[in-house]
mmCIF file of C-alpha atoms and ligand atoms in Angstrom:
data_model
loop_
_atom_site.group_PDB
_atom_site.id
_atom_site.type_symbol
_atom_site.label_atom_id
_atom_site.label_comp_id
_atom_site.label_asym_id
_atom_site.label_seq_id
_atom_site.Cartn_x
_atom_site.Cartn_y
_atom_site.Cartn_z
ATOM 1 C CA UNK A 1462 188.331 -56.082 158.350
ATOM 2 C CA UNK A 1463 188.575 -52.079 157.606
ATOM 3 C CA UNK A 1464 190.095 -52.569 153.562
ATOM 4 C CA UNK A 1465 192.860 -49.747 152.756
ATOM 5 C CA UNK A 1466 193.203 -47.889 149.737
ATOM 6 C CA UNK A 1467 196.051 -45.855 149.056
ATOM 7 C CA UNK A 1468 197.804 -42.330 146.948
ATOM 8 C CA UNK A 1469 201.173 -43.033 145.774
ATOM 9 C CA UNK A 1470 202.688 -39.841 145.497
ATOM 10 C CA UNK A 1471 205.592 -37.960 146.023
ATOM 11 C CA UNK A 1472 204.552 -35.521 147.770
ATOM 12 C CA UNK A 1473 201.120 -36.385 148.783
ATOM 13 C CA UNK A 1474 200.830 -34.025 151.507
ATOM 14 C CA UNK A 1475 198.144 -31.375 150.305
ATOM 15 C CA UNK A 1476 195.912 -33.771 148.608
ATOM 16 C CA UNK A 1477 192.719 -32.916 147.826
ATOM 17 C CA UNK A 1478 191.308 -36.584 147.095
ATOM 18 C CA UNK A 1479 191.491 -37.948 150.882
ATOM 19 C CA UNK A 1480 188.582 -36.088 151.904
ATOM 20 C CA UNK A 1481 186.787 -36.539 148.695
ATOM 21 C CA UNK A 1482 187.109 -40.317 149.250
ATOM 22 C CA UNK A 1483 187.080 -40.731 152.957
ATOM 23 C CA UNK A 1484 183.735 -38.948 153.150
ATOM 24 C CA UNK A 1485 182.310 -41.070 150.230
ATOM 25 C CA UNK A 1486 183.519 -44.315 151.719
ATOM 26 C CA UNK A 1487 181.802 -43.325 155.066
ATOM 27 C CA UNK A 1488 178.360 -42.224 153.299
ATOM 28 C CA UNK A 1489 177.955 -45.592 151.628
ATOM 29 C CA UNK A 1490 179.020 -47.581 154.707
ATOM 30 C CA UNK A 1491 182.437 -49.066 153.167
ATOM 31 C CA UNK A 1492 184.491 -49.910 155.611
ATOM 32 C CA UNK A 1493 187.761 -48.994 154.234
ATOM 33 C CA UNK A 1494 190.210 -45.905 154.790
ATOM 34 C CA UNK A 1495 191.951 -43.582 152.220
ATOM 35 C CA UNK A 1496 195.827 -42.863 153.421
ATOM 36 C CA UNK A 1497 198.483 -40.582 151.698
ATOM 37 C CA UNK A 1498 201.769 -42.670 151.134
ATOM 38 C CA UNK A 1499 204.669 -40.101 150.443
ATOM 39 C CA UNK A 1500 206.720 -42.190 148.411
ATOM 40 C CA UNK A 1501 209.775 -41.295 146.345
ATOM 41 C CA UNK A 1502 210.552 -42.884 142.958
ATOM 42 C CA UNK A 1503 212.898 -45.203 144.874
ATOM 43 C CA UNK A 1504 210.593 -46.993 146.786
ATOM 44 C CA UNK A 1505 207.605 -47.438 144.441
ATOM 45 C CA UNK A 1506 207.983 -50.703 143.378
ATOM 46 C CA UNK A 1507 207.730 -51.676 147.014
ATOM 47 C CA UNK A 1508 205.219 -49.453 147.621
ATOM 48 C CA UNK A 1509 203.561 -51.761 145.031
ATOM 49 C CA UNK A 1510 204.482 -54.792 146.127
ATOM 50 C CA UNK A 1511 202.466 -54.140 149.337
ATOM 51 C CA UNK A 1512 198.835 -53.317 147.995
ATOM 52 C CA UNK A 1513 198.753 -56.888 146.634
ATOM 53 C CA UNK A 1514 197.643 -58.153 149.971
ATOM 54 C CA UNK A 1515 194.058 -58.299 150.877
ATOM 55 C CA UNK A 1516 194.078 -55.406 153.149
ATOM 56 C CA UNK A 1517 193.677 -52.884 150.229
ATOM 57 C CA UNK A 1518 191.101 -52.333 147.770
ATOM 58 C CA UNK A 1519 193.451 -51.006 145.697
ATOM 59 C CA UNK A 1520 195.309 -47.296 144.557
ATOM 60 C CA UNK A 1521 195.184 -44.289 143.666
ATOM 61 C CA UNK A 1522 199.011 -43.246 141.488
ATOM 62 C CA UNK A 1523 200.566 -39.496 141.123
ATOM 63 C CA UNK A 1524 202.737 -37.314 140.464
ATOM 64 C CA UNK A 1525 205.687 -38.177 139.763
ATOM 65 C CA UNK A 1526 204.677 -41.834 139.362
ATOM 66 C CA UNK A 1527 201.662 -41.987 136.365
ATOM 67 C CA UNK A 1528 203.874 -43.300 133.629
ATOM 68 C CA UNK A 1529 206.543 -44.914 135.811
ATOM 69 C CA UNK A 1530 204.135 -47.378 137.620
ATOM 70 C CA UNK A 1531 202.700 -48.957 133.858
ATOM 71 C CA UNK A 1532 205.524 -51.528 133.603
ATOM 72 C CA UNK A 1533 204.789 -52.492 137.433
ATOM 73 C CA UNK A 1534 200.800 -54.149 137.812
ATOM 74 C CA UNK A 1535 199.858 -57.131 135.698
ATOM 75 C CA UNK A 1536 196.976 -55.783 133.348
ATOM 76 C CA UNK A 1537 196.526 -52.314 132.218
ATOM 77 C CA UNK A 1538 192.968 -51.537 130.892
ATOM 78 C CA UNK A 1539 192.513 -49.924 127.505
ATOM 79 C CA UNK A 1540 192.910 -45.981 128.382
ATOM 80 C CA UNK A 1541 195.948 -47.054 130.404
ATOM 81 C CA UNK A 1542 197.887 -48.464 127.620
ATOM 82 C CA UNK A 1543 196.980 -45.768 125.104
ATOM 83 C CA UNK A 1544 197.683 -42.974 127.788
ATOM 84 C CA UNK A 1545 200.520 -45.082 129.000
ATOM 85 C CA UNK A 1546 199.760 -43.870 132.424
ATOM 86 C CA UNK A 1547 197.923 -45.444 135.297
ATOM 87 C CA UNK A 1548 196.362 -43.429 138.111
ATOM 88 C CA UNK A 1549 194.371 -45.939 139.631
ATOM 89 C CA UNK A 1550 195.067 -49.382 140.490
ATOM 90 C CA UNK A 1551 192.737 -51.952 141.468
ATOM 91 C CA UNK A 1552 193.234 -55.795 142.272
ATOM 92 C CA UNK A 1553 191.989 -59.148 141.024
ATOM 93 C CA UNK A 1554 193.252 -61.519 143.674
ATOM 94 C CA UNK A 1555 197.376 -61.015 143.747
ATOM 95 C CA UNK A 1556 197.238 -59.305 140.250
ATOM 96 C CA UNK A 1557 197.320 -55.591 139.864
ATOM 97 C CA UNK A 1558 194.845 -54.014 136.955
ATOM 98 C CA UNK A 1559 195.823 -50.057 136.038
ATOM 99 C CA UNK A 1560 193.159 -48.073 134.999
ATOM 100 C CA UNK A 1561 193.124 -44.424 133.888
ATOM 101 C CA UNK A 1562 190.034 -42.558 135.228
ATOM 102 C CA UNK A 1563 192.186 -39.015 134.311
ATOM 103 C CA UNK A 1564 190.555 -39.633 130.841
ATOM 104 C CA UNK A 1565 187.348 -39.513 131.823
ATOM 105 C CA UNK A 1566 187.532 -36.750 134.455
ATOM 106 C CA UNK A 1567 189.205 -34.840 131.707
ATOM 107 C CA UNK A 1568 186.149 -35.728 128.886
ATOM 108 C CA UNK A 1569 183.678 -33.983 131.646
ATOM 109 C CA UNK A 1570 185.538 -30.923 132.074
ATOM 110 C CA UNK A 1571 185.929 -30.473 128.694
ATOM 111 C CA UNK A 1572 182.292 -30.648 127.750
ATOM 112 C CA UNK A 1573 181.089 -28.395 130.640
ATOM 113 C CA UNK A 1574 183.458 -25.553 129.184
ATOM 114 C CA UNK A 1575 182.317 -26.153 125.494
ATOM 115 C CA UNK A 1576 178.727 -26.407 126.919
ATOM 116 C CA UNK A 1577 176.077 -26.182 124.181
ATOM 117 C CA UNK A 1578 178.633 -24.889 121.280
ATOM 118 C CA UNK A 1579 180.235 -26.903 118.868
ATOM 119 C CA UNK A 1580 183.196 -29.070 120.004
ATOM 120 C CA UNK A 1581 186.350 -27.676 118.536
ATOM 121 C CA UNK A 1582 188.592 -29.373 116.613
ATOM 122 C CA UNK A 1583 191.630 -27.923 116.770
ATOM 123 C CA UNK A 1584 193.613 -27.622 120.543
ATOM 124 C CA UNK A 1585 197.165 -26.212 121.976
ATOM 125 C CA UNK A 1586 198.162 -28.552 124.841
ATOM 126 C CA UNK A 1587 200.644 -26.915 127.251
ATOM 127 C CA UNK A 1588 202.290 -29.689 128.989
ATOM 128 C CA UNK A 1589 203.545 -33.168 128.463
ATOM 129 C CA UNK A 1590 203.520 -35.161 131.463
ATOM 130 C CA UNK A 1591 200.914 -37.840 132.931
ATOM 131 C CA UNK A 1592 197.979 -35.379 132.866
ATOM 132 C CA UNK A 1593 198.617 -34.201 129.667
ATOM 133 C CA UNK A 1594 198.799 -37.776 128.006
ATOM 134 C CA UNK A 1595 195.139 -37.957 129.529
ATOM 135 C CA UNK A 1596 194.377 -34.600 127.778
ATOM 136 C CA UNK A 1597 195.494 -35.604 124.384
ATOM 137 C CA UNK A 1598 193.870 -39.018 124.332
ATOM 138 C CA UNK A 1599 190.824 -37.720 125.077
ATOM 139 C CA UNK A 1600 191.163 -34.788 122.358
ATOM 140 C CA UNK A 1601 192.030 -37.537 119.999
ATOM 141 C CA UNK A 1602 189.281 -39.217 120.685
ATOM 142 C CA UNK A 1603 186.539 -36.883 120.610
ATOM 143 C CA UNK A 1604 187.824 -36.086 116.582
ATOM 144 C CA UNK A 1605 189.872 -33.593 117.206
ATOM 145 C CA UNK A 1606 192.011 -33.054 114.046
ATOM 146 C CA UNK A 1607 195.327 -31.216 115.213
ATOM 147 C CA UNK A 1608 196.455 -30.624 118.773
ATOM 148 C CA UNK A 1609 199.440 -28.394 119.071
ATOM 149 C CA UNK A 1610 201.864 -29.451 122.348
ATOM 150 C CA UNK A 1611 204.170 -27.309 123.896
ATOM 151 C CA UNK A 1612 206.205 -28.510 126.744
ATOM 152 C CA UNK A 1613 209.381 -26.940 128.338
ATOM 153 C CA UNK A 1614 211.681 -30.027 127.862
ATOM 154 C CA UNK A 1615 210.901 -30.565 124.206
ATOM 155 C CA UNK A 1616 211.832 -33.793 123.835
ATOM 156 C CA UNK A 1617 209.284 -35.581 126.313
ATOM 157 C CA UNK A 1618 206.683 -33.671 124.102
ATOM 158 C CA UNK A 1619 208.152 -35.157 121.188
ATOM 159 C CA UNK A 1620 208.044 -38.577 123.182
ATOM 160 C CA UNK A 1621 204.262 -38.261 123.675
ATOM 161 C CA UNK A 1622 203.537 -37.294 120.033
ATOM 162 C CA UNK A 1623 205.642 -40.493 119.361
ATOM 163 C CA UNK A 1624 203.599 -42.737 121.882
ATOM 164 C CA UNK A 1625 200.115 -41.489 120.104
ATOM 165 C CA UNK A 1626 201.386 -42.144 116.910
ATOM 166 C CA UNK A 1627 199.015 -45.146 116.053
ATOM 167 C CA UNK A 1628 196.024 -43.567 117.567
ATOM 168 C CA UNK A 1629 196.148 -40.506 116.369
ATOM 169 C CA UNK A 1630 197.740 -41.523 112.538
ATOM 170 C CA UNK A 1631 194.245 -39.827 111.376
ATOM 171 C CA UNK A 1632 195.029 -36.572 112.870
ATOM 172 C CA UNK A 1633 197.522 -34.289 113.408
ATOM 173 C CA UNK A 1634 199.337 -33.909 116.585
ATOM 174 C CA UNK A 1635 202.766 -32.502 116.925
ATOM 175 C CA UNK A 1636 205.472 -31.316 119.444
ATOM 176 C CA UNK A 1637 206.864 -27.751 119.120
ATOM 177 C CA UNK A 1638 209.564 -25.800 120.980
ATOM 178 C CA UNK A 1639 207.803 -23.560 123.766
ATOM 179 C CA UNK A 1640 208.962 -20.301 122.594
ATOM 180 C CA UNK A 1641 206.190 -17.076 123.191
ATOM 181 C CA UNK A 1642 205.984 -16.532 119.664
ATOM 182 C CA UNK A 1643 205.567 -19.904 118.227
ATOM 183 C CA UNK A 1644 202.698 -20.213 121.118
ATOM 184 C CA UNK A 1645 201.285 -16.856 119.935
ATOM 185 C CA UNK A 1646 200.880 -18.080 116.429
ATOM 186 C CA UNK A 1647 199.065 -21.131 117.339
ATOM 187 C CA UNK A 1648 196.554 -20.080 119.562
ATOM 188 C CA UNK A 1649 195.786 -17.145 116.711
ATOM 189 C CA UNK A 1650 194.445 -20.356 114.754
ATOM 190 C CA UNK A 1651 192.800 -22.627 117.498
ATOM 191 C CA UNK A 1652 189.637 -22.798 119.566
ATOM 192 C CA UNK A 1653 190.830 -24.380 122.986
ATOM 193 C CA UNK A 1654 193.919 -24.317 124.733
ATOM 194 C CA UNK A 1655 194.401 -26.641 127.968
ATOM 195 C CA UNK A 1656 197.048 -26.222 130.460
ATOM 196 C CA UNK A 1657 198.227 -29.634 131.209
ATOM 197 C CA UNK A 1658 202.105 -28.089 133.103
ATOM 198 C CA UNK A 1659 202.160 -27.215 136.932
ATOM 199 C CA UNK A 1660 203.073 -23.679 135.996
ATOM 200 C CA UNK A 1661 200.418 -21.630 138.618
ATOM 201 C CA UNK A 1662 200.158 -24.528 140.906
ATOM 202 C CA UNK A 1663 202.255 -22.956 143.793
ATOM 203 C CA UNK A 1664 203.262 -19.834 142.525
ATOM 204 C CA UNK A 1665 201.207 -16.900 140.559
ATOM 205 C CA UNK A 1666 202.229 -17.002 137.339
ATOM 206 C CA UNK A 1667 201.085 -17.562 133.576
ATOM 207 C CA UNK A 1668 202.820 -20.109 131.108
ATOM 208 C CA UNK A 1669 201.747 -17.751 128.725
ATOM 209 C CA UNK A 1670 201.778 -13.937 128.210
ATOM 210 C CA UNK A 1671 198.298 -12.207 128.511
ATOM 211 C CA UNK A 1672 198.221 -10.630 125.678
ATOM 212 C CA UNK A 1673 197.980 -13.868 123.485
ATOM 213 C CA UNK A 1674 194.985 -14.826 125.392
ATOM 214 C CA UNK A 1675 191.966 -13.722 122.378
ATOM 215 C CA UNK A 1676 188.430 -13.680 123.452
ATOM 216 C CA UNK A 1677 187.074 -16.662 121.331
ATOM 217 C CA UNK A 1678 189.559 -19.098 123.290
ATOM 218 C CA UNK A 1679 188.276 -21.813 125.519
ATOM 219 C CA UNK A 1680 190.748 -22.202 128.487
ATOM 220 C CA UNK A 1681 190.944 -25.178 130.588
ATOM 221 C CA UNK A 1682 193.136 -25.209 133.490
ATOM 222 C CA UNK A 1683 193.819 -28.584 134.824
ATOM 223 C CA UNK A 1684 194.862 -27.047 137.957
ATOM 224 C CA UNK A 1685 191.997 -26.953 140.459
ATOM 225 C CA UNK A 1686 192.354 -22.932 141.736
ATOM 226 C CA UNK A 1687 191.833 -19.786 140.325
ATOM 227 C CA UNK A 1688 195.554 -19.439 138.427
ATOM 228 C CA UNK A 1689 196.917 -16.277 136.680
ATOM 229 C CA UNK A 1690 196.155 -17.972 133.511
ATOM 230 C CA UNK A 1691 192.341 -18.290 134.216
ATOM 231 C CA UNK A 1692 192.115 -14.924 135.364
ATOM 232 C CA UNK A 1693 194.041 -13.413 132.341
ATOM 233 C CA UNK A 1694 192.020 -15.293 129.956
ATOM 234 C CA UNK A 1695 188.689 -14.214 131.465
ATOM 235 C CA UNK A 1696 189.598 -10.443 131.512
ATOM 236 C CA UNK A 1697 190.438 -11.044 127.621
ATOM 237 C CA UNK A 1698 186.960 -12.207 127.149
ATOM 238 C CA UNK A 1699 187.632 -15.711 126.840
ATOM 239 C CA UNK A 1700 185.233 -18.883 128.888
ATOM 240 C CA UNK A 1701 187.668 -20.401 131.479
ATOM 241 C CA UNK A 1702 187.427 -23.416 133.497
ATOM 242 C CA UNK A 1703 189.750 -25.090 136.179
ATOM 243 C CA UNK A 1704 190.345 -28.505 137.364
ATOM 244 C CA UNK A 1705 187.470 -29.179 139.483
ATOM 245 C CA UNK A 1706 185.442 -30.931 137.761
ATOM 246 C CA UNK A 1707 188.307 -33.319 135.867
ATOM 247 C CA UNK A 1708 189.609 -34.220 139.997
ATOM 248 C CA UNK A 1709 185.649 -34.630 140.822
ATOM 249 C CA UNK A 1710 185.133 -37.226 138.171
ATOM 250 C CA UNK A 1711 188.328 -39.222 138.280
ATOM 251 C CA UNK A 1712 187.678 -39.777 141.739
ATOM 252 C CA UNK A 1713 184.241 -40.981 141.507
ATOM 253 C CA UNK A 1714 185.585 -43.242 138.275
ATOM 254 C CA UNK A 1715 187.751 -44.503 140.896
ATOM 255 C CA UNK A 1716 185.498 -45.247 143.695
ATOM 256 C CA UNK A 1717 182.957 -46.918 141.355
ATOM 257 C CA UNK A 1718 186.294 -49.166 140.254
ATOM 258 C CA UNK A 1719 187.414 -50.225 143.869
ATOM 259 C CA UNK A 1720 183.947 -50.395 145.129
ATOM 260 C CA UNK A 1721 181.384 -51.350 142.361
ATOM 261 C CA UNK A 1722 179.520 -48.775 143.377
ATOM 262 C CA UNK A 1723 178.150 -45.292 142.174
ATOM 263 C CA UNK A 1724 179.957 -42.521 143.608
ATOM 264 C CA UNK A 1725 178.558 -40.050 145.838
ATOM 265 C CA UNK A 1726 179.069 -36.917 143.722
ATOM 266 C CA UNK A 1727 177.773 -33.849 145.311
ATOM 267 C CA UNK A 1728 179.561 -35.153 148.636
ATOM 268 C CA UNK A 1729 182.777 -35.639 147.326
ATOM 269 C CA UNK A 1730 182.427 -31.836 145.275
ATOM 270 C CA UNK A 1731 181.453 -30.436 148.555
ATOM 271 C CA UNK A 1732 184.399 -31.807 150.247
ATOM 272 C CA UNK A 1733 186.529 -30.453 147.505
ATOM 273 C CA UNK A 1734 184.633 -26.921 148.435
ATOM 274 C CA UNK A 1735 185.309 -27.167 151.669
ATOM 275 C CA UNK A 1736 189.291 -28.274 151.195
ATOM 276 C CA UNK A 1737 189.094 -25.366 148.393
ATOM 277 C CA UNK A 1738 188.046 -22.584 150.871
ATOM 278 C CA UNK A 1739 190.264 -23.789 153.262
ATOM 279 C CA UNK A 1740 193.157 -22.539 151.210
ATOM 280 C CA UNK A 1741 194.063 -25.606 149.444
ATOM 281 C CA UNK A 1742 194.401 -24.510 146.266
ATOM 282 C CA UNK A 1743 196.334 -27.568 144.219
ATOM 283 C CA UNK A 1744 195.074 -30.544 142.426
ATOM 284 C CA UNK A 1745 196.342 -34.185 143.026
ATOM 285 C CA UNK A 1746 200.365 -34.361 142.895
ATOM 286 C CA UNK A 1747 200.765 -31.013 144.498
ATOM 287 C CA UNK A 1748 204.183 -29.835 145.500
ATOM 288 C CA UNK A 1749 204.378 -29.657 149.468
ATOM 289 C CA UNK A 1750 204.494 -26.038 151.065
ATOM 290 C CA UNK A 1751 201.585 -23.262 151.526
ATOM 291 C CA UNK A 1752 199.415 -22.361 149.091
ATOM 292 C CA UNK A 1753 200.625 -18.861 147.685
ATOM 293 C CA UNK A 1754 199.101 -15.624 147.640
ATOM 294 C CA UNK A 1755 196.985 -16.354 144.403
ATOM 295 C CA UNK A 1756 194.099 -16.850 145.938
ATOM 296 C CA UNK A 1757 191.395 -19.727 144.931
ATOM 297 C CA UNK A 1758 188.481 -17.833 144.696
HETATM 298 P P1 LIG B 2911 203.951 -34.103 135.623
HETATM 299 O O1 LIG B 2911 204.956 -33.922 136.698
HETATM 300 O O2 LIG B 2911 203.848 -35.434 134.962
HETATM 301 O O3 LIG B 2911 204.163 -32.978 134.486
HETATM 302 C C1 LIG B 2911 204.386 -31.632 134.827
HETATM 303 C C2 LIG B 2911 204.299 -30.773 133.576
HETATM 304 O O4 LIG B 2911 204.475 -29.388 133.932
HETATM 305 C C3 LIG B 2911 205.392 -31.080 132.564
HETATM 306 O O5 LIG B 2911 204.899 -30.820 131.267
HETATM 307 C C4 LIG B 2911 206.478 -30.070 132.945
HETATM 308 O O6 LIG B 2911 207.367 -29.739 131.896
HETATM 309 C C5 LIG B 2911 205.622 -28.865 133.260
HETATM 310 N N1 LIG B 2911 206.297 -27.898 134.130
HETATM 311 C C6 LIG B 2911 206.455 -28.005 135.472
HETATM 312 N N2 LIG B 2911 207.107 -26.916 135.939
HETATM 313 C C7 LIG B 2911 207.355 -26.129 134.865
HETATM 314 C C8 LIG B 2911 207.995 -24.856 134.698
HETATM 315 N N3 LIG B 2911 208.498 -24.194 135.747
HETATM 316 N N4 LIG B 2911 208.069 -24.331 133.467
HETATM 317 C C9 LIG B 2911 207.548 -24.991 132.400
HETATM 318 N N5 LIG B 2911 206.934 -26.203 132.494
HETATM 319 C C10 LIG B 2911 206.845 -26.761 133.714
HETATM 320 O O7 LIG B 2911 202.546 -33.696 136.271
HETATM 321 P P2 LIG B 2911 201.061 -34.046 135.794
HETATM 322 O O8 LIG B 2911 201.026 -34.090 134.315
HETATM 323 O O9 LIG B 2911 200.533 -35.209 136.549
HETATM 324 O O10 LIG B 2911 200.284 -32.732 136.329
HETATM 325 C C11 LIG B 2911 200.426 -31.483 135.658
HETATM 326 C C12 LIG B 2911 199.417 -30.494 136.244
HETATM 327 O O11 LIG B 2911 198.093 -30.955 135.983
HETATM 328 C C13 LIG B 2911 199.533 -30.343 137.765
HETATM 329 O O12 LIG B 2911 199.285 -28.994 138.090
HETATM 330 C C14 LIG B 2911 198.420 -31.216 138.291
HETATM 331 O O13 LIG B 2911 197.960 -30.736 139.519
HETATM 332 C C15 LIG B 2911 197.368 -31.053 137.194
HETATM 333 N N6 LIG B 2911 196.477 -32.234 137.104
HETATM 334 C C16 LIG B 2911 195.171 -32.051 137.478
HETATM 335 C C17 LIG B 2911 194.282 -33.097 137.413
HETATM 336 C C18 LIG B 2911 192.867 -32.877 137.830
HETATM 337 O O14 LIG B 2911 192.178 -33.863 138.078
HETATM 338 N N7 LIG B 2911 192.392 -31.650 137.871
HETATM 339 C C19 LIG B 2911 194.693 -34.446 136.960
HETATM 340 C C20 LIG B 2911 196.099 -34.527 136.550
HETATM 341 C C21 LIG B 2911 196.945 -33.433 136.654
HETATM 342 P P3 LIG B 2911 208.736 -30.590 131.719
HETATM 343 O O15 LIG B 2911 208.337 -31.917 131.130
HETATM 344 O O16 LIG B 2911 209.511 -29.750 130.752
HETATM 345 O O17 LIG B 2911 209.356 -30.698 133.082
#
């Protein structure tokens, strides 16, 4: 019987990970499919409900669902809990296990842009939402010793800081209020700054001003095109990454947990090329629409 996994999203319509895992599902001879279920907050504990039967292997969970889906499967493995959000879910019988494989996608993209330099240990985290609690654990836990977040709504910033609290009571990790020149002073003292919002996802634009881009920053862009931001920071002087590789390898953690197998890797990043040159420009939990005029390159 063909086995069914799913992305729980809302919208799911641009995804970038149904290629990526059809084709890999095909090359090893599973016999499953990978469908997009457009699901609104409203319906996703039913949306749950239903990949308890056999049919699926189990889930892949986005935007806007990461942190609202933790309360809904029956075990949630270590990096879910500290992240507390889940963006795959696999099954053990009727019982639903959430995993977070964002943490590890993020922990390769972060050591391909430090490369053979020191790791940093300071970091300004733009962003507070399910990929940005997968950015801060893993900064916590490669010894970083102050991460600096700025969010738009303040307070869900402040509610992360307060969720790490135990894990990162060695360190220092606070909230502060996203204004330019609060931003400006902490990236004058720090080494990396990720973007963890969806500012540049469907529209050109910067969350930050250019000029406070210097040229020993690292920049990581969790958004999988070439954004404003990236191309700022490069003409500062600064190394800049995007989301590629962090999408790459929280798929293939993913496959590897509904399968048991090793994932196909240069397949799925050469399905990603191909969806990339296409014009598809977003990582997972895109908003719907076409991609804009800044171009992926
Ligand atoms: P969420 O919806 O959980 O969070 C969105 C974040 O963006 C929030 O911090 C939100 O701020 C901020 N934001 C959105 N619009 C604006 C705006 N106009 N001005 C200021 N801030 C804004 O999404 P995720 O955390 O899951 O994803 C965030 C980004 O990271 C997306 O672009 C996503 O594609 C990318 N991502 C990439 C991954 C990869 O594998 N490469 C993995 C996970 C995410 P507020 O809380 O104030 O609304």
């Amino acid at each position: 019987m063909t086995k069914r996994v799913v992305l729980i999203g809302h919208p799911v319509a641009h995804s970038l990970s149904g290629a990526m895992q059809q084709a890999a599902f095909d090359k090893l001879g599973i016999d499953a499919t990978y469908e997009l279920w457009d699901r609104p907050p409203i319906d996703l504990a039913d949306a749950i409900t239903e990949i308890r039967s056999d049919d699926f292997l189990g889930a892949n969970v986005t935007i806007p669902h990461k942190e609202r889906v933790v309360p809904m499967v029956d075990r949630i493995t270590e990096e879910g809990q500290a992240t507390g959000a889940v963006n795959t879910i696999t099954r053990e019988g009727r019982r639903l296990v959430g995993h977070n494989t964002d943490v590890a996608g993020f922990r390769f993209a972060l050591d391909a842009l430090v490369g053979k330099a020191k790791m940093p240990r300071n970091a300004v985290v733009l962003g507070a939402g399910g990929g940005a609690r997968a950015v801060v654990f893993g900064l916590i836990t490669e010894g970083f010793q102050r991460i600096i977040v700025f969010n738009r709504h303040l307070h869900r910033a402040e509610g992360m800081v307060k969720h790490f609290a135990r894990t990162a009571a060695h360190m220092e990790l606070r909230a502060m209020p996203w204004h330019e020149s609060i931003i400006e002073a902490e990236l004058a003292k720090t080494k990396l700054l990720v973007n963890a919002t969806s500012i540049g996802l469907t529209s050109d634009e910067s969350p930050v001003p250019a000029e406070v881009l210097l040229p020993e920053l690292l920049v990581l862009d969790l958004i999988y095109a070439r954004t404003k931001l990236q191309r700022d920071a490069a003409a500062a002087g600064a190394e800049t990454a995007d989301g590629e590789l962090m999408l790459l390898h929280q798929g293939a953690a993913a496959f590897t947990l509904w399968t048991g197998q090793p994932a196909p890797l240069e397949l799925m990043q050469q399905k990603l090329a191909e969806a990339r040159a296409g014009g598809i420009r977003s990582a997972e939990g895109e908003p719907t629409g076409e991609p804009s005029g800044a171009v992926a390159e």
